[in-house]
Short mmCIF file of C-alpha atoms in Angstrom, two decimals:
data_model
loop_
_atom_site.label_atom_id
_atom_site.label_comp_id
_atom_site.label_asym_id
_atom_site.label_seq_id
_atom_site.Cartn_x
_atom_site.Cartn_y
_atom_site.Cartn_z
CA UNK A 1 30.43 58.15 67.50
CA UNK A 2 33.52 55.69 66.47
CA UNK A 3 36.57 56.90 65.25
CA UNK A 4 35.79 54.95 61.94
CA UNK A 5 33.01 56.84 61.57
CA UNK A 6 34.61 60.55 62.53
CA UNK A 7 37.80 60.04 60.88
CA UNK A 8 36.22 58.36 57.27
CA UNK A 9 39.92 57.84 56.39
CA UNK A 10 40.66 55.56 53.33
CA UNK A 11 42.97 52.86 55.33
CA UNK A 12 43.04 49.57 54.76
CA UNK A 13 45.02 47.13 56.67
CA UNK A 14 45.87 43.80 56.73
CA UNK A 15 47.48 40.98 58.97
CA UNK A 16 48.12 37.45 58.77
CA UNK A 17 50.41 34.76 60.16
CA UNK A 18 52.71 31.96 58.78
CA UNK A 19 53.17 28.71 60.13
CA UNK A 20 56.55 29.51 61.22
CA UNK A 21 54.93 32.70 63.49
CA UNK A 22 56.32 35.24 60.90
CA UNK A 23 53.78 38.10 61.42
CA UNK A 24 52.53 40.12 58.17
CA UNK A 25 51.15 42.96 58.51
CA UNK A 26 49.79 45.65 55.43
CA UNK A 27 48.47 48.52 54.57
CA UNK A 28 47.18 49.87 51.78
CA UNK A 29 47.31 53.34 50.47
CA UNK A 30 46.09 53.56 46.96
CA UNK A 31 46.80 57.98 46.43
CA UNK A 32 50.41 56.87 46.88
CA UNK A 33 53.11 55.93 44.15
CA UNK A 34 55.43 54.10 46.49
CA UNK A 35 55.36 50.73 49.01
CA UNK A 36 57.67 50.26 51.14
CA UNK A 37 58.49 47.25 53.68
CA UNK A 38 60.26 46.40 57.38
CA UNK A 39 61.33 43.56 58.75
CA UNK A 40 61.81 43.75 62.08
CA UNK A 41 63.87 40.42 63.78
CA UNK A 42 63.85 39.39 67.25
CA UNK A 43 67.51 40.15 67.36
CA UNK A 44 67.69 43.14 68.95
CA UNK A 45 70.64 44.18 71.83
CA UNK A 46 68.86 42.71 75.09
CA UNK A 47 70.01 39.50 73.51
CA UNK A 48 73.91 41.15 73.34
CA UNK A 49 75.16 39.12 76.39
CA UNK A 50 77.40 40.58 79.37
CA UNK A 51 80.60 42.04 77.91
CA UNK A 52 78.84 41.42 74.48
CA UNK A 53 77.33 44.84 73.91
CA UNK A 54 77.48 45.63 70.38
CA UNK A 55 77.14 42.07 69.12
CA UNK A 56 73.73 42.32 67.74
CA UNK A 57 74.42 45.04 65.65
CA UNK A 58 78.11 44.17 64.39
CA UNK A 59 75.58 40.97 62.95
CA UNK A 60 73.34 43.28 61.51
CA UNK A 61 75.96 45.17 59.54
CA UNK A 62 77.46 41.75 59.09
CA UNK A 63 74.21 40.53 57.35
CA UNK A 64 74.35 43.04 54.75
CA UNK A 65 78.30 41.90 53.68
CA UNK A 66 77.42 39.43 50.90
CA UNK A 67 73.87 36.95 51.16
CA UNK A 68 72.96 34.08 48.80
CA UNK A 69 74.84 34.45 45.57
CA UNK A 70 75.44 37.99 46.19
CA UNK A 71 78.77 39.65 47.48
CA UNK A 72 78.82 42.31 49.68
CA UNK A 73 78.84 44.75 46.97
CA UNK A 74 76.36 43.35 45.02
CA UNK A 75 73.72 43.43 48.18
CA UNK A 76 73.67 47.14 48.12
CA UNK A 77 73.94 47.57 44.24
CA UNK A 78 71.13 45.29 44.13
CA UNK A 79 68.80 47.24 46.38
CA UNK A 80 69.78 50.82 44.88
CA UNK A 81 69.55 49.22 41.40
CA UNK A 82 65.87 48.53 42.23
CA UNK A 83 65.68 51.92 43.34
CA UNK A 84 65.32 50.81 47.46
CA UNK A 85 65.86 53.30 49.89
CA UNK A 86 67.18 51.27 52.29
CA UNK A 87 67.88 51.64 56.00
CA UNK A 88 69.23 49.13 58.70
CA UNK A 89 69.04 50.12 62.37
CA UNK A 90 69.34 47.71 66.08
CA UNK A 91 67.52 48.88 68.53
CA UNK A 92 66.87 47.07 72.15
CA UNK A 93 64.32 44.73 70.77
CA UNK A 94 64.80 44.31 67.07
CA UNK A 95 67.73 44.37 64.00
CA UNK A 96 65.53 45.77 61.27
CA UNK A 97 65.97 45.99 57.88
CA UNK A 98 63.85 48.35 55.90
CA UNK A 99 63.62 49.76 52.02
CA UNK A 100 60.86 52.24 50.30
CA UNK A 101 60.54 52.42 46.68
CA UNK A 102 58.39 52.72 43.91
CA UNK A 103 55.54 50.49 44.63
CA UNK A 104 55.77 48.28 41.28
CA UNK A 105 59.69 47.42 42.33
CA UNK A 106 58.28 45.99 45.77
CA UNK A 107 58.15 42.34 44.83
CA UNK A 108 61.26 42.24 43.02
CA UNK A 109 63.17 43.75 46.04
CA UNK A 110 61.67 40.87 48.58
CA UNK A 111 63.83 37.98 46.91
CA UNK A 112 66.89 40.37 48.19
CA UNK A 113 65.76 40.98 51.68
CA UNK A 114 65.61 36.69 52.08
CA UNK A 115 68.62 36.60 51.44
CA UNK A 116 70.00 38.87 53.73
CA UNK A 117 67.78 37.48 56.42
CA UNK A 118 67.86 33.99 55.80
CA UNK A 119 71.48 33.48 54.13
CA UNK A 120 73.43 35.91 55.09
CA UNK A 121 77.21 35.08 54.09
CA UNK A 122 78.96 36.20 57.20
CA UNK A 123 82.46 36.14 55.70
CA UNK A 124 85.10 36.50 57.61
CA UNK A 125 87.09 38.56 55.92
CA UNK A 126 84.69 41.22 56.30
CA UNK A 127 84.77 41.26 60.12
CA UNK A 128 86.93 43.79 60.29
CA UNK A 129 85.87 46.57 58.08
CA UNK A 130 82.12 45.70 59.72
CA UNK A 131 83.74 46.19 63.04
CA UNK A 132 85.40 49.13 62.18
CA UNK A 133 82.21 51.03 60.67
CA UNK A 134 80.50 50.30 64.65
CA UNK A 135 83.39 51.72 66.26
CA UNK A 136 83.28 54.65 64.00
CA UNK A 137 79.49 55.30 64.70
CA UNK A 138 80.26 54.69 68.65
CA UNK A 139 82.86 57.23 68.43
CA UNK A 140 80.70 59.61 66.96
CA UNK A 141 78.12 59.36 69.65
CA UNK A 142 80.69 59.44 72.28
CA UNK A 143 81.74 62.84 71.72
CA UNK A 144 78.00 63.26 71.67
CA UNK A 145 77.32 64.36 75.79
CA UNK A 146 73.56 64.48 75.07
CA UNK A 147 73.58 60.97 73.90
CA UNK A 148 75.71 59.61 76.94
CA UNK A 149 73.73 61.04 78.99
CA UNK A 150 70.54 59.99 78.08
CA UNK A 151 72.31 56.65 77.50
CA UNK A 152 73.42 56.14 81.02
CA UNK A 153 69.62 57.19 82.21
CA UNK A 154 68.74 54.25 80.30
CA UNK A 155 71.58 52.12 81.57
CA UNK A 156 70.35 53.03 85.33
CA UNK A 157 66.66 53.08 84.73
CA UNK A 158 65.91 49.99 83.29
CA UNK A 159 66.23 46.40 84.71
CA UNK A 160 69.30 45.23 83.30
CA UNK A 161 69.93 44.44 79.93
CA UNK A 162 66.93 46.59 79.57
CA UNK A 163 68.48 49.70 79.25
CA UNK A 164 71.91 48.68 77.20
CA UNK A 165 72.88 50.53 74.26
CA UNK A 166 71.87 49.50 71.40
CA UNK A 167 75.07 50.78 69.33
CA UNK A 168 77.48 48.68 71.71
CA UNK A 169 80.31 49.45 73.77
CA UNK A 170 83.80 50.12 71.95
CA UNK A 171 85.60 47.79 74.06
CA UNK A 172 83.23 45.15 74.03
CA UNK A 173 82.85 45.32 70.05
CA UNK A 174 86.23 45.37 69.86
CA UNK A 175 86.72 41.65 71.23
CA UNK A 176 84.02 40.58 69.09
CA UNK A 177 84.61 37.34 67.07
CA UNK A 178 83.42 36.03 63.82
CA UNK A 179 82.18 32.82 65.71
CA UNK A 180 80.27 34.97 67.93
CA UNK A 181 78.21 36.69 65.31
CA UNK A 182 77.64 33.52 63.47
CA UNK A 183 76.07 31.91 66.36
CA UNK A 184 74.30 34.83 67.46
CA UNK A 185 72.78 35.08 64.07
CA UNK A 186 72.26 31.77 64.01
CA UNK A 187 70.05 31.81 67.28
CA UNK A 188 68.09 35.74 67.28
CA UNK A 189 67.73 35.53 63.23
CA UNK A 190 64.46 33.44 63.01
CA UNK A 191 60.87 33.28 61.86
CA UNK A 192 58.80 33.31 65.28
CA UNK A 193 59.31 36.74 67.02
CA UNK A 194 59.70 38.32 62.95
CA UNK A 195 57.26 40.98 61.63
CA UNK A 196 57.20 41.87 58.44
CA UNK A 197 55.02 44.63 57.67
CA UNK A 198 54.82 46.71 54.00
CA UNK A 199 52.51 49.79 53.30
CA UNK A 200 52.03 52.04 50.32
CA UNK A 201 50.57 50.85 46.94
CA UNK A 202 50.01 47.01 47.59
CA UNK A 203 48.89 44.25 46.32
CA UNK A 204 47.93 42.27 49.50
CA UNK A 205 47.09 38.92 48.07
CA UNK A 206 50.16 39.08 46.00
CA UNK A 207 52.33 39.93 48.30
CA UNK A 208 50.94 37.55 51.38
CA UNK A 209 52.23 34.61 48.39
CA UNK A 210 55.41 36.15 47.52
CA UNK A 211 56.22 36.38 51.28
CA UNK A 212 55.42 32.41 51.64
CA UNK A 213 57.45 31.64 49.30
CA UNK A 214 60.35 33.37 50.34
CA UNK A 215 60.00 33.12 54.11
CA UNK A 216 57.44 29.92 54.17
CA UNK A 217 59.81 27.24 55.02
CA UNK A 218 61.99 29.10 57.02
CA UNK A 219 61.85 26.94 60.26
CA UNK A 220 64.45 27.42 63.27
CA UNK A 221 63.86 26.91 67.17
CA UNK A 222 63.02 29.72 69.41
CA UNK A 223 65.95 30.97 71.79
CA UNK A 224 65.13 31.89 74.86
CA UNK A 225 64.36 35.22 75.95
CA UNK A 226 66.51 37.23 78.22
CA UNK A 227 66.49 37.41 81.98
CA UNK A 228 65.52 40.42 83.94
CA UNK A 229 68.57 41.73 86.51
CA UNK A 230 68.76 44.59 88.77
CA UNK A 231 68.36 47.99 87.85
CA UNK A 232 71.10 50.76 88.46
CA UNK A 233 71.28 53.13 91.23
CA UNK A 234 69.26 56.56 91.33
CA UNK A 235 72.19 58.63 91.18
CA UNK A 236 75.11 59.34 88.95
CA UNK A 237 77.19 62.04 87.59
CA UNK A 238 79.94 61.04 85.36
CA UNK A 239 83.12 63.20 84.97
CA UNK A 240 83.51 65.35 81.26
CA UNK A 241 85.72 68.30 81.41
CA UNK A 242 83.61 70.85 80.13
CA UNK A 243 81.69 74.08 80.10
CA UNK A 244 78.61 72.05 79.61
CA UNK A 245 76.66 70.18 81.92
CA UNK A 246 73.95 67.95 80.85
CA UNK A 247 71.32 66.84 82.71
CA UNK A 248 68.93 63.90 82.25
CA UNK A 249 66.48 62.44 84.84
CA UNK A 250 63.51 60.25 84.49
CA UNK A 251 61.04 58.00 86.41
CA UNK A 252 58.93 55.06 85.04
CA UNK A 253 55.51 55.47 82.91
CA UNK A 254 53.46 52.98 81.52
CA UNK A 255 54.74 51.33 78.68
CA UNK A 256 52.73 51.99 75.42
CA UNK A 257 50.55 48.78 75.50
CA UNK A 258 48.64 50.38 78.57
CA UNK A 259 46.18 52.46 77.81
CA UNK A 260 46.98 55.08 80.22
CA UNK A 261 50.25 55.72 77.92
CA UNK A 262 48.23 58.33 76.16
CA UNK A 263 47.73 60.59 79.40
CA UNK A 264 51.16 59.99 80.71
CA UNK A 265 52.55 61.06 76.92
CA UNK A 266 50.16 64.07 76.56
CA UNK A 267 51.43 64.91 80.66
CA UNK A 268 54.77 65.09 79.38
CA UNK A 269 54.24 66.81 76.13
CA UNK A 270 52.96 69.62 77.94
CA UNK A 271 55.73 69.47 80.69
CA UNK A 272 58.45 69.67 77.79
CA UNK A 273 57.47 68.42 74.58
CA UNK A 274 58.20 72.01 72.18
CA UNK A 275 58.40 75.29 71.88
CA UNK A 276 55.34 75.90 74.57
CA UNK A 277 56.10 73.20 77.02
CA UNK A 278 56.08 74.45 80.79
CA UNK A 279 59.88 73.63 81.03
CA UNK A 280 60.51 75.30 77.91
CA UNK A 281 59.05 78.83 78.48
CA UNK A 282 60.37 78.49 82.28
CA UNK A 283 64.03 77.47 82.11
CA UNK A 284 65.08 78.48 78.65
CA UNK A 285 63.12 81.81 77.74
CA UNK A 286 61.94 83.37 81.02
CA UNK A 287 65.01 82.41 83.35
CA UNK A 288 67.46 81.68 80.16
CA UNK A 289 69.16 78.98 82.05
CA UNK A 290 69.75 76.57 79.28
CA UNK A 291 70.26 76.45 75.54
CA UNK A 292 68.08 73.08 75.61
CA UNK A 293 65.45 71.42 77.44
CA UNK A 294 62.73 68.89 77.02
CA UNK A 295 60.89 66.31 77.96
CA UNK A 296 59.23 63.26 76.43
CA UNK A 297 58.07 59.23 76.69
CA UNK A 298 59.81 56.08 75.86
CA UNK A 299 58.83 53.58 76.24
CA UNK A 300 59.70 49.04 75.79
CA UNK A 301 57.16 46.36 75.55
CA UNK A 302 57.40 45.87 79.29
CA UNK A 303 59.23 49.47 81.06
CA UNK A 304 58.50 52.93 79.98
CA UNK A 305 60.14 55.70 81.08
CA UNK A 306 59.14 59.92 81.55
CA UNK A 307 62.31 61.28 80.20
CA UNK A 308 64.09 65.12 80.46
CA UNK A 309 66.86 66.20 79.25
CA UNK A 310 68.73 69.75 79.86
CA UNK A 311 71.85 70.87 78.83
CA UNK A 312 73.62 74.08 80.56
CA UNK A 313 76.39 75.71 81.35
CA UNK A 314 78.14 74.84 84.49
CA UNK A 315 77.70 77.89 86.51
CA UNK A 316 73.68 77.31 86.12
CA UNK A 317 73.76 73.45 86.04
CA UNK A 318 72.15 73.52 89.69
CA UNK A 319 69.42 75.95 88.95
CA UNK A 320 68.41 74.59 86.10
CA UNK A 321 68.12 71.29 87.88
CA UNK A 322 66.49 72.43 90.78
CA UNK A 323 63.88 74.71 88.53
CA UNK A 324 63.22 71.58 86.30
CA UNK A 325 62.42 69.76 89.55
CA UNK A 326 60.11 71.95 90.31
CA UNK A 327 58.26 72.04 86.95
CA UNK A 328 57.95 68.22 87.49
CA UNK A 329 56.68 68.64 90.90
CA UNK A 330 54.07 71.54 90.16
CA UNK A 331 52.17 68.87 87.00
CA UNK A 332 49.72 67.33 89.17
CA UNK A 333 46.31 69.78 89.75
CA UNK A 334 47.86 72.53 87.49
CA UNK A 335 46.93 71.10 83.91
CA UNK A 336 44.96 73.53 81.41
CA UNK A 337 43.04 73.01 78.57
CA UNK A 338 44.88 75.33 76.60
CA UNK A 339 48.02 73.52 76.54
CA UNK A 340 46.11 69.52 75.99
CA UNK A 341 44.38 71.36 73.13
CA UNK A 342 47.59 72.29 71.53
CA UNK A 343 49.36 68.64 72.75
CA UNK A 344 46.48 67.42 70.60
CA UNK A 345 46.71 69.22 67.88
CA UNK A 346 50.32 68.25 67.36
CA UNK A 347 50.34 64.45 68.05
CA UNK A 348 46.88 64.40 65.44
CA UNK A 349 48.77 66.41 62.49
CA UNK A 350 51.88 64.08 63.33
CA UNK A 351 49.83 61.05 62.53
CA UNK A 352 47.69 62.98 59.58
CA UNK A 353 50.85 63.54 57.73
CA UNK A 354 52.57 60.38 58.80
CA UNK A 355 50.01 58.89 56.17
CA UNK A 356 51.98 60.42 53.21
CA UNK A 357 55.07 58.39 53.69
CA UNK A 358 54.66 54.13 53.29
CA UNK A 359 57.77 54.33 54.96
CA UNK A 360 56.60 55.67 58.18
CA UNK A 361 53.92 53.82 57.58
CA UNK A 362 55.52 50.21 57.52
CA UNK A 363 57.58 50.98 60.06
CA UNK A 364 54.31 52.15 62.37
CA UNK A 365 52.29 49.34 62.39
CA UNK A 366 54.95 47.07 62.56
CA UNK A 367 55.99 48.81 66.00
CA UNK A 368 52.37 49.05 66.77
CA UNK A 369 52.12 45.13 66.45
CA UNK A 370 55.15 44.46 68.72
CA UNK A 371 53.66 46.29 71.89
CA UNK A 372 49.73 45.81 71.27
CA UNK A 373 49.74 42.64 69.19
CA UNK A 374 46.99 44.27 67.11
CA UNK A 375 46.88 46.83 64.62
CA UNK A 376 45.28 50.31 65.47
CA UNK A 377 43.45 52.28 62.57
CA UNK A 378 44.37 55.79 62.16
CA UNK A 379 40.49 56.58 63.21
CA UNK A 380 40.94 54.85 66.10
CA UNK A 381 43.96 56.84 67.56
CA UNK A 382 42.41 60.49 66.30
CA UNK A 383 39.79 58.92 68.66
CA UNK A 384 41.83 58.05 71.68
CA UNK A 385 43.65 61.58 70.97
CA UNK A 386 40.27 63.24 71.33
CA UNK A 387 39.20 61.16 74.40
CA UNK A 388 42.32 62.88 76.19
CA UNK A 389 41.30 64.98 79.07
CA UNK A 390 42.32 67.97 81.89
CA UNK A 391 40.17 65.63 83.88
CA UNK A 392 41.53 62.13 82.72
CA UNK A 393 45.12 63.41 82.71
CA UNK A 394 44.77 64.68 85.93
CA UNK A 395 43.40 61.50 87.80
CA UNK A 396 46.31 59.74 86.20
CA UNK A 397 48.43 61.69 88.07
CA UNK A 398 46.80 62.26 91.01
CA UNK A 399 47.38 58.51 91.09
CA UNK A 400 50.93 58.12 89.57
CA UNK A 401 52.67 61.37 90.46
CA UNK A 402 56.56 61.84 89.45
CA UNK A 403 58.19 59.65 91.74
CA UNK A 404 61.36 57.13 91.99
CA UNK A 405 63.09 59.64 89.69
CA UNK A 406 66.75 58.65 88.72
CA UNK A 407 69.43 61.60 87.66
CA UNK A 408 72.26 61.74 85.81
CA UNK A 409 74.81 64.78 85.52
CA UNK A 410 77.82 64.84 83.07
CA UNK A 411 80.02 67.25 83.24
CA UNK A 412 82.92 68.89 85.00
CA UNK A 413 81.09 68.65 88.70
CA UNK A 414 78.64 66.86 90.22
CA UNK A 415 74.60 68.59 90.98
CA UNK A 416 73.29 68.52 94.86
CA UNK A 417 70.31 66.03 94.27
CA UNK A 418 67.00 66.48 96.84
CA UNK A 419 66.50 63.37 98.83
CA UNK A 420 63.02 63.86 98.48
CA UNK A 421 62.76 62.84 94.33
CA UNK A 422 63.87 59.24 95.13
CA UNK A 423 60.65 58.18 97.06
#
């Protein structure tokens, strides 16, 4: 039986493509009151640039400092005038720019959103205060050890600029110029690489001609895309005077266009992803080595990653490494049913109740779009969910077992790694 037909979900969805290669996506869900929309730009921070990290998203918060006739002010009074929950966010791929309201207010928001895409004022006088509001968030997640270290297991995992954080680097945003965020805005702000997607109440027709007219003759050349370097090396611990050590370590997966991400996510959900994960009864509430530990996917278009984190005081640092090495070694040929029915359950009522909000909506099939090129109907994942098995889980891998794993330690001394976990 299809998933169509054993999920008969109310869903509609849409998709269509301008001249320019802006992507629209849609769906439509008629029980709610709201609509909300996403545009996600291919100006994300692999296009930053060496000792440029943190350019793409001083432009984003840039972008929003006065478009068209509006000042800076007026941007944001605009958008919470029309009632817009609004959001703006850089991530490695994409600057996105996203807003949920009350579904009749939808196409009199869109006329905002051009502006800040397509004339953004960029004044110079606002430089500073933009600058200042990134430095502020980057000190915020440098005291944050968690973050830094999962940051630097990105930074050494990934092919360079792969694995570069998104939020910048304070030095580096500190030299920032206005030239440099007008041309980089200028270049990574354009129509082919865009997707637009909006969910909620719709009108599809309507809103496929309000988005020509506003994005329609928006024509620019295509930059080129980065270049892939080197990744980092397998091992590093990085000084923080503490009682804390945190631990994160990881080896690749594939990334979520392959179909085999499903088995390598529901492998690590029941490795460490809650309250009943393996590494979660083992190292926190039989052997009460940690306060926290997990594990979990993430994946890029291209590189994916099996990601665990850990953090622990220093005098059990080394067992709790060691213990969560072997929890990653004993996966393979140990699965039970037991735990890939609960996995299941979870990731279905995740996606169930995603379908109340046109926010996470929007912002789903957009992301969706950018690693599939397709859109996916809600049937059809509850189907690949239920597909999931021991068996198929376990031949996955029998074939890709946890391998090539890189570590990182922060904290007051540095963890004895096996030689073993780098094959």
């Amino acid at each position: 039986m299809r998933g169509e037909d054993r999920y008969p979900l109310k869903q509609q969805l849409f998709s269509t493509t301008l001249a320019n290669g802006i992507v629209l996506l849609g769906e439509s869900l008629p029980a709610l009151e709201s609509a909300a929309v996403a545009f996600h730009l291919p100006a994300g921070a692999v296009h930053d640039g060496a000792g440029r990290c943190g350019l793409a998203t001083l432009s984003g918060e840039m972008m929003l400092r006065g478009a068209g006739d509006r000042s800076s002010r007026e941007v944001i009074e605009s958008l919470e005038g029309a009632g817009v929950q609004w959001a703006h966010s850089v991530s490695t791929s994409h600057a996105s720019f996203a807003g949920a309201m009350v579904a009749r207010q939808l196409v009199a928001a869109l006329p905002i959103y051009a502006d800040i895409i397509r004339r953004p004022r960029l004044p110079e006088d606002e430089l500073d205060p933009a600058r200042q509001m990134v430095l502020r968030n980057l000190a915020g997640t440098e005291d944050d050890p968690a973050h830094r270290a999962m940051s630097a297991l990105r930074q050494l995992h990934y092919p360079a600029p792969w694995g570069m954080p998104a939020e910048g680097i304070s030095a580096e945003v500190a030299a920032l110029g206005i030239d440099e965020v007008r041309d980089y805005v200028a270049r990574r702000v354009i129509p082919r690489g865009t997707i637009i997607a909006v969910a909620g109440r719709i009108d599809w027709p309507l809103v496929v001609e309000r988005m020509a007219e506003l994005f329609g003759d928006w024509a620019t050349a295509a930059d080129a895309p980065p270049a892939s370097g080197p990744r980092g090396s397998r091992i590093r611990h990085v000084h923080h005077d503490s009682q804390q050590t945190h631990i994160a370590l990881g080896w690749s997966a594939p990334p979520y266009a392959a179909d085999a991400s499903y088995e390598a996510s529901a492998a690590l959900a029941i490795l460490g992803g809650g309250s009943s994960s393996r590494l979660f009864t083992e190292v926190r509430e039989r052997r009460g080595l940690c306060y926290s530990v997990s594990a979990g996917y993430h994946t890029l278009r291209d590189h994916a990653m099996a990601v665990c984190y850990s953090g622990a005081s220093t005098a059990r640092a080394q067992e709790t490494l060691d213990v969560m090495l072997a929890e990653i070694r004993r996966l393979p040929g140990t699965l039970e049913s037991a735990e890939l029915e609960r996995v299941k359950a979870r990731a279905k009522s995740a996606l169930v109740m995603q379908q109340e909000s046109s926010a996470a909506r929007a912002g789903d099939i957009a992301r969706r779009w950018y690693h599939l090129r397709a859109m996916r109907s809600l049937a059809e994942e509850l189907d690949r969910y239920d597909r999931l098995s021991v068996d198929s889980i376990e031949a996955w891998l029998a074939d890709h077992p946890p391998a090539g794993l890189t570590v990182v330690s922060l904290g007051r001394e540095p963890l004895e790694v096996p030689d073993d976990i780098q094959a």
